Amino acid sequence: MPEYKCLLSSENIKAIFSCCGDFEIREILFGLHEGKRLNICWLDGIVSGSEVAEDVIRPLTDMLRSRGADTEQQCLSLIMSGSVYSYSAKRHESVDGLIGALTHGHCAVIFDGVSQAVSFEVKSDKTRAVSEPTLEKSIKGAKDSFVEILRTNTALVRRRICSPKLKVLETSVGRKSHTKLAMMFVDGIASPETVRELAERLDSLDVDALLATGTLEEYIVDKPRSVFPQLLHTERPDRFSMYLLDGRIGLLIDGLPVGLVLPATLAEFMKVTGDSANNYMVATVLTVVRYTALLLSALLPALYVAVAMYHQEMIPTRLLLSIIDAKQNVPFSTALEILGMLAAFELLQEAGLRLPNPIGDTVSIIGALIVGQSAVEAQVVSPIAIIVVAVSGIAGYTLPSQDLGSAVRLVRFALVLAAILAGLFGVGVALCLITLHLAEINSFGVNYTEPLSGGEPFALCKLLVQRPKPMNKFRDPALNTADKRRQK
């Protein structure tokens, strides 16, 4: 429904933007004729002042260009015919449309006599330039990353997929922010049902503002209460383009330098873009290493607690004697040691992230070397506990996705608590519950645990082994793509 139900006029626009110090409105004479007064308005800071002066005001005041226009309607028709130096000219008959144009970097000419306006796109170019990705390091790939400007981001993708089949559907989200959002997919590859379902979920969004990816994610995913991520995030246009060519759908949000991709599976969060640039055998070994690190990060502290507290007979004799000797003078139990070290590890990690880079690095070094060594020498914790927590934390850093890493950190605590309560039996029950939860998650019709849950033979090999590029002829069947073959 329209938010503003008043007549389109310069006075009403002034009233709407009252107390807005960046709102500018100026009365000009069309062709410098006294009887042809027009009002031109814009929002300072989001438009280019030089373009407003040279491309809009200057041609409007040119006497030669105003010949044959005696009424406002004729002036409007003349402007729409090309008397203004602008590649984009849109006519508005409602206040809502005009305000949307002004807040997105347009300059508008208002015709009070006919209650219409024409807007010209003159966005300011004072934005952050395209730079190298900071979170997803690129070794053999492209060195550009998304920025905060939506049109720049769509252009970065368009340069890689030079085809009219690359569709860009734009909409606005947020009752107050009116944030622009672009849904991108390759027509003929992406599933039409998935495109339609995503469009319906976006249309049903009713929020005040879309200023963070979490606001969008929790409203459109199938299991918003799950700790596991269900939207793929990337700051690299080349990876975003690969997802689109695989049959997925991408979302770009104005003001956010990140692209969202769906449907998502757990296996996709374990992949990196560099795998496609490596030899298939190297990529396979690195994939196995990442999955091993995932298991170590989640299970190692819980297994140590369970074995040390309930199943000491499983520990080799010499190792058990070494653990007993290290813990003789430690006043805390194994459970308190591991929980305390995990909590300290999380505190150090958060301190390193939140503080400025030089201070954050210093805090991490001090915490890891001085505090850890002092705790061991003071016999507050045992060395084996520090080793277990450190190995688990380092293994978690190898995960490609930070969202998945955060979920694994929470799972790590849950498994340790289960191990404290019931040993290996508790860990087994907790793993069964986690597996059941993962099996219940669907991402726009795709099972979260694909390909393990697809019933295909050698599913584990398909998950871990990277095939040579000439043999990888078909797209993932779980995505239900219209075009199944990616190469002949």
Short mmCIF file of C-alpha atoms in Angstrom, two decimals:
data_model
loop_
_atom_site.label_atom_id
_atom_site.label_comp_id
_atom_site.label_asym_id
_atom_site.label_seq_id
_atom_site.Cartn_x
_atom_site.Cartn_y
_atom_site.Cartn_z
CA MET A 1 0.00 0.00 0.00
CA PRO A 2 1.20 3.56 -0.67
CA GLU A 3 2.91 5.16 2.30
CA TYR A 4 2.23 8.74 1.19
CA LYS A 5 -1.27 9.52 -0.06
CA CYS A 6 -0.74 13.19 -0.92
CA LEU A 7 -0.56 14.93 -4.29
CA LEU A 8 2.80 15.05 -6.03
CA SER A 9 4.00 18.64 -5.69
CA SER A 10 7.11 20.48 -4.62
CA GLU A 11 5.45 21.72 -1.41
CA ASN A 12 4.45 18.21 -0.36
CA ILE A 13 7.94 16.91 -1.08
CA LYS A 14 9.36 19.73 1.05
CA ALA A 15 7.02 18.78 3.89
CA ILE A 16 7.99 15.10 3.67
CA PHE A 17 11.71 15.94 3.81
CA SER A 18 11.34 18.58 6.51
CA CYS A 19 14.14 18.59 9.10
CA CYS A 20 16.39 16.83 6.56
CA GLY A 21 19.53 18.91 6.29
CA ASP A 22 20.74 17.04 3.21
CA PHE A 23 17.58 17.74 1.20
CA GLU A 24 18.11 20.38 -1.49
CA ILE A 25 15.44 21.99 -3.69
CA ARG A 26 15.98 24.75 -6.21
CA GLU A 27 13.65 26.65 -8.48
CA ILE A 28 14.91 27.15 -12.06
CA LEU A 29 13.55 28.71 -15.26
CA PHE A 30 13.15 26.23 -18.10
CA GLY A 31 15.08 27.78 -20.97
CA LEU A 32 15.45 30.93 -18.82
CA HIS A 33 11.86 31.87 -19.66
CA GLU A 34 10.09 33.63 -16.81
CA GLY A 35 6.80 31.77 -17.31
CA LYS A 36 8.34 28.30 -17.15
CA ARG A 37 9.29 27.69 -13.50
CA LEU A 38 10.35 24.21 -12.42
CA ASN A 39 11.57 22.77 -9.11
CA ILE A 40 14.58 20.48 -9.04
CA CYS A 41 15.45 18.55 -5.86
CA TRP A 42 17.97 15.98 -4.63
CA LEU A 43 19.62 14.59 -1.50
CA ASP A 44 23.10 15.96 -1.02
CA GLY A 45 25.82 13.39 -0.46
CA ILE A 46 24.32 10.49 -2.38
CA VAL A 47 24.30 12.34 -5.72
CA SER A 48 27.15 13.82 -7.70
CA GLY A 49 26.94 17.61 -7.55
CA SER A 50 28.89 18.05 -10.78
CA GLU A 51 26.55 15.73 -12.67
CA VAL A 52 23.49 17.55 -11.32
CA ALA A 53 24.94 20.87 -12.53
CA GLU A 54 26.29 19.72 -15.90
CA ASP A 55 23.86 16.97 -16.93
CA VAL A 56 20.57 18.28 -15.51
CA ILE A 57 20.53 21.99 -14.63
CA ARG A 58 22.63 23.17 -17.56
CA PRO A 59 20.52 21.60 -20.35
CA LEU A 60 17.28 22.62 -18.59
CA THR A 61 18.32 26.27 -18.68
CA ASP A 62 19.52 26.14 -22.30
CA MET A 63 17.27 28.44 -24.35
CA LEU A 64 17.79 26.51 -27.59
CA ARG A 65 16.57 23.27 -26.02
CA SER A 66 13.34 24.81 -24.71
CA ARG A 67 11.90 25.89 -28.05
CA GLY A 68 8.37 24.70 -28.74
CA ALA A 69 7.53 24.06 -25.09
CA ASP A 70 4.90 26.50 -23.80
CA THR A 71 3.17 24.35 -21.16
CA GLU A 72 4.47 22.11 -18.38
CA GLN A 73 3.21 19.04 -20.20
CA GLN A 74 5.19 20.05 -23.28
CA CYS A 75 8.24 20.70 -21.11
CA LEU A 76 7.90 17.22 -19.59
CA SER A 77 7.57 15.60 -23.01
CA LEU A 78 10.61 17.52 -24.25
CA ILE A 79 12.68 16.35 -21.28
CA MET A 80 11.62 12.74 -21.76
CA SER A 81 12.59 13.07 -25.43
CA GLY A 82 16.22 13.77 -24.53
CA SER A 83 16.77 17.40 -23.70
CA VAL A 84 18.60 16.37 -20.49
CA TYR A 85 22.03 14.70 -20.60
CA SER A 86 21.14 11.57 -18.62
CA TYR A 87 21.16 7.90 -19.56
CA SER A 88 18.29 7.22 -17.15
CA ALA A 89 15.05 9.22 -17.07
CA LYS A 90 11.95 7.95 -15.28
CA ARG A 91 8.54 9.58 -15.07
CA HIS A 92 6.73 9.52 -11.71
CA GLU A 93 3.08 10.18 -10.97
CA SER A 94 3.09 9.10 -7.30
CA VAL A 95 4.90 10.50 -4.30
CA ASP A 96 6.11 7.05 -3.22
CA GLY A 97 7.88 6.41 -6.51
CA LEU A 98 9.55 9.82 -6.47
CA ILE A 99 10.76 9.46 -2.88
CA GLY A 100 12.17 6.04 -3.66
CA ALA A 101 14.11 7.55 -6.56
CA LEU A 102 15.43 10.44 -4.47
CA THR A 103 16.64 8.19 -1.65
CA HIS A 104 18.49 5.97 -4.13
CA GLY A 105 20.63 8.67 -5.73
CA HIS A 106 18.32 10.36 -8.25
CA CYS A 107 17.75 14.03 -9.00
CA ALA A 108 14.12 14.95 -9.72
CA VAL A 109 12.40 17.73 -11.68
CA ILE A 110 8.90 18.39 -10.34
CA PHE A 111 6.04 19.76 -12.49
CA ASP A 112 3.48 21.13 -10.05
CA GLY A 113 0.91 21.94 -12.73
CA VAL A 114 0.50 18.33 -13.90
CA SER A 115 1.48 16.62 -10.59
CA GLN A 116 4.28 14.67 -12.22
CA ALA A 117 8.04 14.45 -11.95
CA VAL A 118 11.01 13.13 -13.89
CA SER A 119 14.02 11.62 -12.09
CA PHE A 120 17.57 11.21 -13.39
CA GLU A 121 20.14 8.85 -11.91
CA VAL A 122 23.16 10.88 -10.80
CA LYS A 123 24.59 8.72 -8.01
CA SER A 124 27.76 9.82 -6.33
CA ASP A 125 30.90 7.82 -7.15
CA LYS A 126 32.43 8.43 -3.72
CA THR A 127 32.37 4.78 -2.67
CA ARG A 128 34.89 2.13 -1.71
CA ALA A 129 36.76 0.84 -4.72
CA VAL A 130 36.84 -2.83 -5.66
CA SER A 131 39.68 -4.43 -3.69
CA GLU A 132 41.09 -7.85 -2.87
CA PRO A 133 38.99 -10.20 -0.71
CA THR A 134 39.95 -10.14 2.95
CA LEU A 135 38.20 -13.25 4.30
CA GLU A 136 38.47 -15.62 1.32
CA LYS A 137 42.07 -15.51 0.17
CA SER A 138 42.65 -16.00 -3.54
CA ILE A 139 45.85 -17.71 -4.72
CA LYS A 140 45.18 -18.67 -8.33
CA GLY A 141 41.84 -16.93 -8.77
CA ALA A 142 40.58 -13.38 -9.29
CA LYS A 143 41.61 -10.63 -6.89
CA ASP A 144 38.38 -8.59 -6.79
CA SER A 145 35.63 -8.72 -4.19
CA PHE A 146 32.13 -7.37 -3.68
CA VAL A 147 31.64 -3.80 -2.46
CA GLU A 148 28.72 -1.94 -0.86
CA ILE A 149 27.17 -0.77 -4.16
CA LEU A 150 24.56 -3.13 -5.62
CA ARG A 151 25.05 -2.13 -9.26
CA THR A 152 28.82 -2.57 -8.99
CA ASN A 153 28.31 -6.07 -7.59
CA THR A 154 25.90 -7.11 -10.34
CA ALA A 155 28.41 -5.78 -12.90
CA LEU A 156 31.19 -7.91 -11.38
CA VAL A 157 29.03 -11.00 -11.86
CA ARG A 158 27.90 -9.91 -15.33
CA ARG A 159 31.54 -9.69 -16.47
CA ARG A 160 31.97 -13.36 -15.69
CA ILE A 161 28.68 -14.64 -17.08
CA CYS A 162 28.35 -12.71 -20.35
CA SER A 163 24.96 -14.04 -21.32
CA PRO A 164 21.42 -12.62 -21.46
CA LYS A 165 20.35 -15.78 -19.64
CA LEU A 166 21.80 -14.28 -16.46
CA LYS A 167 18.67 -12.75 -14.93
CA VAL A 168 18.68 -9.98 -12.32
CA LEU A 169 15.35 -9.49 -10.53
CA GLU A 170 15.38 -6.47 -8.25
CA THR A 171 13.06 -5.73 -5.36
CA SER A 172 12.96 -3.52 -2.28
CA VAL A 173 12.93 -4.85 1.28
CA GLY A 174 12.24 -2.89 4.46
CA ARG A 175 9.32 -0.63 5.28
CA LYS A 176 11.66 2.10 6.51
CA SER A 177 15.00 1.40 4.82
CA HIS A 178 13.68 0.41 1.33
CA THR A 179 16.88 -1.56 0.75
CA LYS A 180 17.40 -2.74 -2.80
CA LEU A 181 17.96 -6.47 -3.26
CA ALA A 182 18.87 -8.35 -6.44
CA MET A 183 18.04 -12.00 -7.05
CA MET A 184 20.36 -13.49 -9.67
CA PHE A 185 20.12 -16.82 -11.48
CA VAL A 186 20.90 -18.34 -14.87
CA ASP A 187 17.72 -18.98 -16.81
CA GLY A 188 17.62 -22.51 -18.17
CA ILE A 189 19.86 -23.86 -15.39
CA ALA A 190 18.29 -22.82 -12.09
CA SER A 191 15.16 -24.67 -11.00
CA PRO A 192 12.05 -22.56 -11.77
CA GLU A 193 10.34 -23.90 -8.64
CA THR A 194 13.19 -22.71 -6.44
CA VAL A 195 13.18 -19.29 -8.11
CA ARG A 196 9.44 -18.98 -7.58
CA GLU A 197 9.61 -20.11 -3.94
CA LEU A 198 12.41 -17.67 -3.12
CA ALA A 199 10.53 -14.80 -4.77
CA GLU A 200 7.45 -15.59 -2.68
CA ARG A 201 9.48 -15.65 0.55
CA LEU A 202 11.10 -12.32 -0.30
CA ASP A 203 7.72 -10.75 -1.08
CA SER A 204 6.38 -11.92 2.29
CA LEU A 205 9.17 -10.16 4.24
CA ASP A 206 7.73 -7.46 6.52
CA VAL A 207 10.60 -5.82 8.41
CA ASP A 208 11.57 -2.25 9.12
CA ALA A 209 15.05 -2.49 7.62
CA LEU A 210 17.44 -4.89 5.92
CA LEU A 211 20.88 -3.84 7.17
CA ALA A 212 22.48 -7.24 7.90
CA THR A 213 22.46 -10.66 6.28
CA GLY A 214 21.07 -12.25 9.45
CA THR A 215 17.86 -10.26 9.08
CA LEU A 216 17.25 -11.86 5.70
CA GLU A 217 18.56 -15.32 6.54
CA GLU A 218 16.32 -15.95 9.52
CA TYR A 219 13.22 -15.11 7.49
CA ILE A 220 13.79 -17.14 4.34
CA VAL A 221 15.57 -20.33 5.48
CA ASP A 222 13.65 -23.50 6.28
CA LYS A 223 15.05 -24.01 9.81
CA PRO A 224 15.76 -20.56 11.30
CA ARG A 225 16.30 -21.99 14.81
CA SER A 226 19.10 -24.30 13.74
CA VAL A 227 22.64 -23.37 14.72
CA PHE A 228 23.96 -24.62 11.37
CA PRO A 229 24.17 -22.08 8.52
CA GLN A 230 21.72 -22.53 5.65
CA LEU A 231 22.85 -19.78 3.27
CA LEU A 232 26.24 -19.73 1.61
CA HIS A 233 28.15 -16.46 2.06
CA THR A 234 30.91 -15.26 -0.23
CA GLU A 235 32.69 -11.99 -0.94
CA ARG A 236 34.20 -13.27 -4.19
CA PRO A 237 32.34 -12.67 -7.49
CA ASP A 238 34.06 -15.64 -9.16
CA ARG A 239 32.81 -18.06 -6.53
CA PHE A 240 29.36 -16.45 -6.68
CA SER A 241 29.33 -16.96 -10.46
CA MET A 242 30.35 -20.61 -10.08
CA TYR A 243 27.38 -21.18 -7.79
CA LEU A 244 25.03 -19.59 -10.32
CA LEU A 245 26.37 -21.81 -13.11
CA ASP A 246 25.86 -24.85 -10.86
CA GLY A 247 22.14 -24.05 -10.75
CA ARG A 248 21.92 -22.10 -7.50
CA ILE A 249 20.35 -18.71 -6.88
CA GLY A 250 22.26 -15.71 -5.58
CA LEU A 251 21.18 -12.68 -3.56
CA LEU A 252 22.98 -9.34 -3.51
CA ILE A 253 21.96 -6.63 -1.03
CA ASP A 254 22.66 -2.94 -1.50
CA GLY A 255 25.02 -1.78 1.24
CA LEU A 256 26.49 -5.22 2.04
CA PRO A 257 29.73 -6.45 0.41
CA VAL A 258 28.70 -10.09 0.45
CA GLY A 259 26.68 -12.42 -1.74
CA LEU A 260 24.22 -15.03 -0.45
CA VAL A 261 23.65 -18.30 -2.28
CA LEU A 262 21.03 -21.04 -1.96
CA PRO A 263 20.21 -23.93 -1.81
CA ALA A 264 23.00 -24.79 0.62
CA THR A 265 24.27 -28.15 1.84
CA LEU A 266 26.77 -29.06 4.53
CA ALA A 267 29.19 -30.30 1.87
CA GLU A 268 29.25 -26.87 0.18
CA PHE A 269 30.42 -25.20 3.39
CA MET A 270 33.48 -27.48 3.33
CA LYS A 271 34.54 -26.46 -0.19
CA VAL A 272 36.86 -23.65 -1.19
CA THR A 273 37.18 -21.91 -4.54
CA GLY A 274 40.83 -22.92 -4.77
CA ASP A 275 39.84 -26.58 -5.22
CA SER A 276 38.73 -25.84 -8.79
CA ALA A 277 42.18 -24.40 -9.56
CA ASN A 278 44.14 -27.31 -8.07
CA ASN A 279 44.90 -30.72 -9.47
CA TYR A 280 42.10 -33.16 -8.63
CA MET A 281 44.40 -35.33 -6.46
CA VAL A 282 45.60 -32.30 -4.49
CA ALA A 283 42.01 -31.11 -4.09
CA THR A 284 40.99 -34.58 -2.84
CA VAL A 285 43.74 -34.66 -0.21
CA LEU A 286 42.87 -31.15 0.99
CA THR A 287 39.19 -32.11 1.20
CA VAL A 288 40.02 -35.14 3.36
CA VAL A 289 42.20 -32.92 5.57
CA ARG A 290 39.34 -30.44 6.05
CA TYR A 291 36.86 -33.16 7.02
CA THR A 292 39.40 -34.65 9.42
CA ALA A 293 39.85 -31.21 10.96
CA LEU A 294 36.07 -30.90 11.29
CA LEU A 295 35.90 -34.15 13.28
CA LEU A 296 38.88 -33.20 15.44
CA SER A 297 37.49 -29.76 16.21
CA ALA A 298 34.11 -31.10 17.27
CA LEU A 299 35.01 -34.41 18.93
CA LEU A 300 38.52 -34.25 20.41
CA PRO A 301 37.72 -32.43 23.71
CA ALA A 302 34.64 -34.58 24.30
CA LEU A 303 36.52 -37.81 23.60
CA TYR A 304 39.31 -36.81 25.96
CA VAL A 305 36.86 -35.98 28.75
CA ALA A 306 34.92 -39.21 28.25
CA VAL A 307 38.02 -41.43 28.18
CA ALA A 308 39.76 -39.65 31.08
CA MET A 309 36.70 -39.72 33.35
CA TYR A 310 34.93 -42.98 32.50
CA HIS A 311 37.04 -45.20 30.24
CA GLN A 312 40.62 -45.03 31.49
CA GLU A 313 41.16 -48.62 30.37
CA MET A 314 41.15 -47.38 26.75
CA ILE A 315 44.28 -45.27 27.30
CA PRO A 316 47.67 -46.95 26.68
CA THR A 317 49.52 -47.59 29.94
CA ARG A 318 52.48 -45.30 29.34
CA LEU A 319 50.19 -42.44 28.21
CA LEU A 320 47.93 -43.01 31.21
CA LEU A 321 50.90 -42.84 33.59
CA SER A 322 52.01 -39.61 31.93
CA ILE A 323 48.53 -38.09 32.32
CA ILE A 324 48.32 -39.18 35.97
CA ASP A 325 51.74 -37.69 36.68
CA ALA A 326 50.77 -34.37 35.05
CA LYS A 327 47.48 -34.19 37.00
CA GLN A 328 48.77 -35.11 40.45
CA ASN A 329 49.10 -31.52 41.64
CA VAL A 330 46.23 -30.03 39.59
CA PRO A 331 43.34 -29.15 41.93
CA PHE A 332 40.60 -29.26 39.29
CA SER A 333 38.86 -32.21 37.65
CA THR A 334 39.24 -33.04 33.97
CA ALA A 335 35.77 -31.70 33.23
CA LEU A 336 36.49 -28.32 34.80
CA GLU A 337 39.88 -28.17 33.08
CA ILE A 338 38.46 -28.68 29.59
CA LEU A 339 35.45 -26.40 30.11
CA GLY A 340 37.69 -23.69 31.57
CA MET A 341 40.21 -23.93 28.75
CA LEU A 342 37.48 -23.91 26.09
CA ALA A 343 35.96 -20.81 27.69
CA ALA A 344 39.40 -19.14 27.87
CA PHE A 345 40.04 -20.03 24.23
CA GLU A 346 36.74 -18.40 23.20
CA LEU A 347 37.55 -15.29 25.24
CA LEU A 348 40.96 -14.94 23.60
CA GLN A 349 39.44 -15.44 20.17
CA GLU A 350 36.77 -12.79 20.73
CA ALA A 351 39.35 -10.38 22.16
CA GLY A 352 41.53 -10.82 19.10
CA LEU A 353 38.59 -10.18 16.77
CA ARG A 354 37.11 -7.14 18.50
CA LEU A 355 40.26 -5.20 19.28
CA PRO A 356 42.24 -3.25 16.63
CA ASN A 357 44.66 -5.42 14.68
CA PRO A 358 47.94 -4.55 16.48
CA ILE A 359 46.35 -4.83 19.93
CA GLY A 360 44.38 -7.93 18.99
CA ASP A 361 47.52 -9.75 17.81
CA THR A 362 49.33 -8.77 21.01
CA VAL A 363 46.49 -10.04 23.19
CA SER A 364 46.43 -13.36 21.33
CA ILE A 365 50.18 -13.85 21.75
CA ILE A 366 50.09 -12.90 25.43
CA GLY A 367 47.15 -15.21 26.08
CA ALA A 368 48.62 -18.16 24.20
CA LEU A 369 52.20 -17.95 25.45
CA ILE A 370 52.32 -16.18 28.77
CA VAL A 371 48.97 -17.07 30.33
CA GLY A 372 49.02 -20.67 29.07
CA GLN A 373 52.60 -21.30 30.15
CA SER A 374 52.00 -19.64 33.52
CA ALA A 375 48.89 -21.76 34.10
CA VAL A 376 50.88 -24.94 33.48
CA GLU A 377 53.79 -23.88 35.68
CA ALA A 378 51.40 -22.89 38.47
CA GLN A 379 49.78 -26.34 38.11
CA VAL A 380 46.33 -24.86 37.60
CA VAL A 381 45.73 -26.93 34.47
CA SER A 382 47.51 -29.96 33.04
CA PRO A 383 49.55 -29.76 29.80
CA ILE A 384 47.43 -32.45 28.13
CA ALA A 385 44.29 -30.33 28.56
CA ILE A 386 45.96 -27.36 26.87
CA ILE A 387 47.16 -29.59 24.02
CA VAL A 388 43.69 -31.05 23.47
CA VAL A 389 41.97 -27.64 23.44
CA ALA A 390 44.68 -26.08 21.24
CA VAL A 391 44.51 -28.89 18.65
CA SER A 392 40.72 -28.63 18.60
CA GLY A 393 40.84 -24.86 18.13
CA ILE A 394 43.50 -24.96 15.41
CA ALA A 395 41.55 -27.65 13.56
CA GLY A 396 38.49 -25.37 13.67
CA TYR A 397 40.44 -22.60 11.96
CA THR A 398 40.90 -24.77 8.87
CA LEU A 399 37.16 -24.77 8.13
CA PRO A 400 36.43 -22.63 5.04
CA SER A 401 33.19 -21.16 6.41
CA GLN A 402 33.18 -18.97 9.50
CA ASP A 403 29.45 -19.64 9.97
CA LEU A 404 30.08 -23.39 10.07
CA GLY A 405 33.04 -22.80 12.39
CA SER A 406 30.80 -20.93 14.84
CA ALA A 407 28.30 -23.81 14.77
CA VAL A 408 31.08 -26.33 15.42
CA ARG A 409 32.22 -24.30 18.44
CA LEU A 410 28.75 -24.62 19.98
CA VAL A 411 28.58 -28.33 19.10
CA ARG A 412 31.97 -28.76 20.80
CA PHE A 413 30.59 -27.47 24.10
CA ALA A 414 27.47 -29.65 23.80
CA LEU A 415 29.53 -32.80 23.20
CA VAL A 416 31.79 -32.03 26.17
CA LEU A 417 28.75 -31.66 28.43
CA ALA A 418 27.39 -34.97 27.11
CA ALA A 419 30.76 -36.62 27.79
CA ILE A 420 30.76 -35.27 31.35
CA LEU A 421 27.30 -36.70 31.98
CA ALA A 422 27.63 -40.14 30.43
CA GLY A 423 31.05 -40.68 28.91
CA LEU A 424 31.26 -42.21 25.44
CA PHE A 425 27.61 -43.24 25.67
CA GLY A 426 26.65 -39.58 26.10
CA VAL A 427 28.84 -38.58 23.16
CA GLY A 428 27.22 -41.26 21.03
CA VAL A 429 23.71 -40.13 21.94
CA ALA A 430 24.62 -36.49 21.27
CA LEU A 431 26.06 -37.41 17.86
CA CYS A 432 22.88 -39.29 16.99
CA LEU A 433 20.76 -36.27 17.91
CA ILE A 434 22.98 -33.95 15.87
CA THR A 435 22.81 -36.30 12.88
CA LEU A 436 19.03 -36.49 13.19
CA HIS A 437 18.83 -32.70 13.31
CA LEU A 438 21.02 -32.36 10.20
CA ALA A 439 18.87 -34.89 8.37
CA GLU A 440 15.75 -32.83 9.13
CA ILE A 441 17.10 -29.66 7.54
CA ASN A 442 16.04 -28.86 3.99
CA SER A 443 17.30 -25.93 1.98
CA PHE A 444 14.70 -25.06 -0.65
CA GLY A 445 13.95 -28.68 -1.38
CA VAL A 446 17.53 -29.97 -1.12
CA ASN A 447 18.59 -32.21 1.76
CA TYR A 448 21.21 -30.54 3.94
CA THR A 449 23.24 -33.77 4.17
CA GLU A 450 23.50 -34.39 0.42
CA PRO A 451 25.05 -36.50 -1.07
CA LEU A 452 25.12 -38.79 1.98
CA SER A 453 21.33 -38.82 2.29
CA GLY A 454 20.55 -39.27 -1.39
CA GLY A 455 20.76 -43.05 -1.38
CA GLU A 456 23.47 -43.02 -4.05
CA PRO A 457 26.17 -45.72 -4.10
CA PHE A 458 29.65 -44.61 -2.98
CA ALA A 459 28.19 -41.42 -1.54
CA LEU A 460 31.17 -40.97 0.81
CA CYS A 461 33.58 -41.20 -2.10
CA LYS A 462 31.55 -38.63 -3.99
CA LEU A 463 31.77 -36.35 -0.98
CA LEU A 464 35.54 -36.63 -0.51
CA VAL A 465 36.99 -37.44 -3.90
CA GLN A 466 37.36 -34.66 -6.47
CA ARG A 467 36.97 -35.94 -10.02
CA PRO A 468 39.11 -34.65 -12.92
CA LYS A 469 37.49 -31.73 -14.74
CA PRO A 470 36.85 -33.59 -18.04
CA MET A 471 34.97 -36.31 -16.13
CA ASN A 472 32.77 -33.89 -14.21
CA LYS A 473 30.18 -33.53 -16.95
CA PHE A 474 26.92 -33.24 -15.00
CA ARG A 475 25.61 -30.82 -12.43
CA ASP A 476 24.51 -31.92 -8.97
CA PRO A 477 21.24 -33.87 -9.47
CA ALA A 478 20.02 -32.78 -6.02
CA LEU A 479 19.61 -29.20 -7.30
CA ASN A 480 17.01 -30.34 -9.84
CA THR A 481 18.48 -28.09 -12.52
CA ALA A 482 16.77 -27.67 -15.87
CA ASP A 483 20.05 -28.21 -17.75
CA LYS A 484 21.74 -31.29 -16.28
CA ARG A 485 24.94 -31.21 -18.33
CA ARG A 486 27.70 -28.66 -17.76
CA GLN A 487 29.97 -29.89 -20.59
CA LYS A 488 29.83 -32.26 -23.54
#
